[in-house]
Amino acid sequence: MKENRKSKIRFAVMGGTFDPIHYGHLVTAVAVMDEYYLDKVIFMPSGNPPHKMSRATSDANHRYLMTVLATTTNPYFEVSKAEIDRAGITYTVDTIRELRNIYGENTEIYFITGADAILEIITWHNVEELFRMCFFVAATRPGFHGKDMEQKLNEIKSKYKKEIFKIEVPSLAISSTDIRGRIKNGKTIRYLLPEAIEDYIRKFNLYLE
Ligand code: ATP
Ligand code: MG
């Protein structure tokens, strides 16, 4: 049979500062891939995110390299430099538009966010276009049905006619903020993130200040 039509590509995008990347991110990514039968997950370390102006993030190159290191053991995980290489403030909507241009219309994109980020989603730049271009998956802790979140999801559903998928992951208590705090206070970060990332952090003396 002549191939005149490419089969659909389906992948997830996980945006984040990844400062540093940890098992919460990795467990979530693999859970979403598994749940929606996706071809791959693209990790997208942020450039200059509009929402994280309060804290200076580590050098983009460190964040990018740690993300690459943490994902090497999974052949279905990719890391993109698109946001890091883009000048100015980076908006998710530009990133997804760029991906749609690269992969074509016959593509299904799932954008992964933690439950915390989903609460802010309607404040994002051009959220309506974003909702048209991709599905959203919010990661929540098992047994955690935050009232705020349910309310927000219902709001989004009635206002934008857009359902946000939910997925339960078992490792939501891990956060980069907590990991940075532990390092600063001389506490162990073992088993919260891959060993290679721990070595990398030590080698470059990250998060001591
Ligand atoms: P920080 O504490 O600096 O905000 P973080 O741990 O939240 O860091 P980010 O890089 O901000 O990590 O997160 C990228 C994405 O991953 C966000 O959508 C965030 O909600 C989600 N996320 C972060 N930690 C977890 C986790 N443990 N489980 C599931 N999703 C997570
Ligand atoms: Mg965060």
CSV table of C-alpha atoms and ligand atoms in Angstrom, one decimal, residues 14-25 27-28 52 55 111-118 124 139-140 169 171-178 180, ligand 1:
chain,number,residue,atom,x,y,z
A,14,MET,CA,7.1,18.8,30.0
A,15,GLY,CA,8.1,22.3,30.6
A,16,GLY,CA,10.0,23.4,33.7
A,17,THR,CA,12.9,25.2,35.1
A,18,PHE,CA,14.4,21.8,36.1
A,19,ASP,CA,16.6,23.5,38.6
A,20,PRO,CA,17.4,20.7,39.3
A,21,ILE,CA,15.3,17.9,37.5
A,22,HIS,CA,14.2,15.2,40.0
A,23,TYR,CA,12.3,12.0,40.2
A,24,GLY,CA,9.0,13.8,40.5
A,25,HIS,CA,9.4,15.1,36.9
A,27,VAL,CA,7.9,9.6,37.3
A,28,THR,CA,5.3,12.0,36.0
A,52,LYS,CA,9.7,32.7,37.9
A,55,ARG,CA,14.3,33.8,42.0
A,111,PHE,CA,1.3,19.4,27.9
A,112,ILE,CA,2.2,18.1,31.3
A,113,THR,CA,2.0,20.3,34.4
A,114,GLY,CA,2.0,19.7,38.1
A,115,ALA,CA,-1.2,20.5,40.0
A,116,ASP,CA,0.4,23.7,41.3
A,117,ALA,CA,0.9,25.0,37.8
A,118,ILE,CA,-2.6,24.2,36.6
A,124,TRP,CA,-0.9,32.3,30.9
A,139,ALA,CA,-0.4,15.6,37.8
A,140,THR,CA,-1.8,15.1,41.3
A,169,VAL,CA,1.6,10.1,40.4
A,171,SER,CA,6.1,11.2,43.9
A,172,LEU,CA,4.5,14.6,44.1
A,173,ALA,CA,6.1,15.7,47.4
A,174,ILE,CA,9.5,16.0,45.7
A,175,SER,CA,10.3,19.5,44.5
A,176,SER,CA,13.4,21.4,43.3
A,177,THR,CA,12.8,24.0,45.9
A,178,ASP,CA,13.1,21.4,48.6
A,180,ARG,CA,17.9,23.3,46.8
B,1,ATP,P1,10.5,24.6,42.0
B,1,ATP,O1,10.3,24.0,43.4
B,1,ATP,O2,11.7,25.4,41.7
B,1,ATP,O3,9.2,25.3,41.5
B,1,ATP,P2,9.6,22.2,40.8
B,1,ATP,O4,10.1,21.0,41.5
B,1,ATP,O5,8.2,22.6,40.9
B,1,ATP,O6,10.7,23.3,41.0
B,1,ATP,P3,9.6,22.8,38.0
B,1,ATP,O7,10.8,22.8,37.1
B,1,ATP,O8,9.1,24.1,38.5
B,1,ATP,O9,10.0,21.9,39.3
B,1,ATP,O10,8.5,21.9,37.4
B,1,ATP,C1,8.2,21.6,36.1
B,1,ATP,C2,6.9,21.0,36.0
B,1,ATP,O11,6.8,19.8,36.8
B,1,ATP,C3,5.7,21.9,36.6
B,1,ATP,O12,4.6,21.7,35.8
B,1,ATP,C4,5.5,21.3,38.0
B,1,ATP,O13,4.2,21.5,38.4
B,1,ATP,C5,5.8,19.8,37.7
B,1,ATP,N1,6.3,19.1,38.9
B,1,ATP,C6,7.3,19.5,39.8
B,1,ATP,N2,7.5,18.6,40.7
B,1,ATP,C7,6.6,17.6,40.5
B,1,ATP,C8,6.4,16.4,41.1
B,1,ATP,N3,7.0,16.0,42.2
B,1,ATP,N4,5.4,15.6,40.6
B,1,ATP,C9,4.8,16.0,39.5
B,1,ATP,N5,5.0,17.1,38.8
B,1,ATP,C10,5.9,17.9,39.3
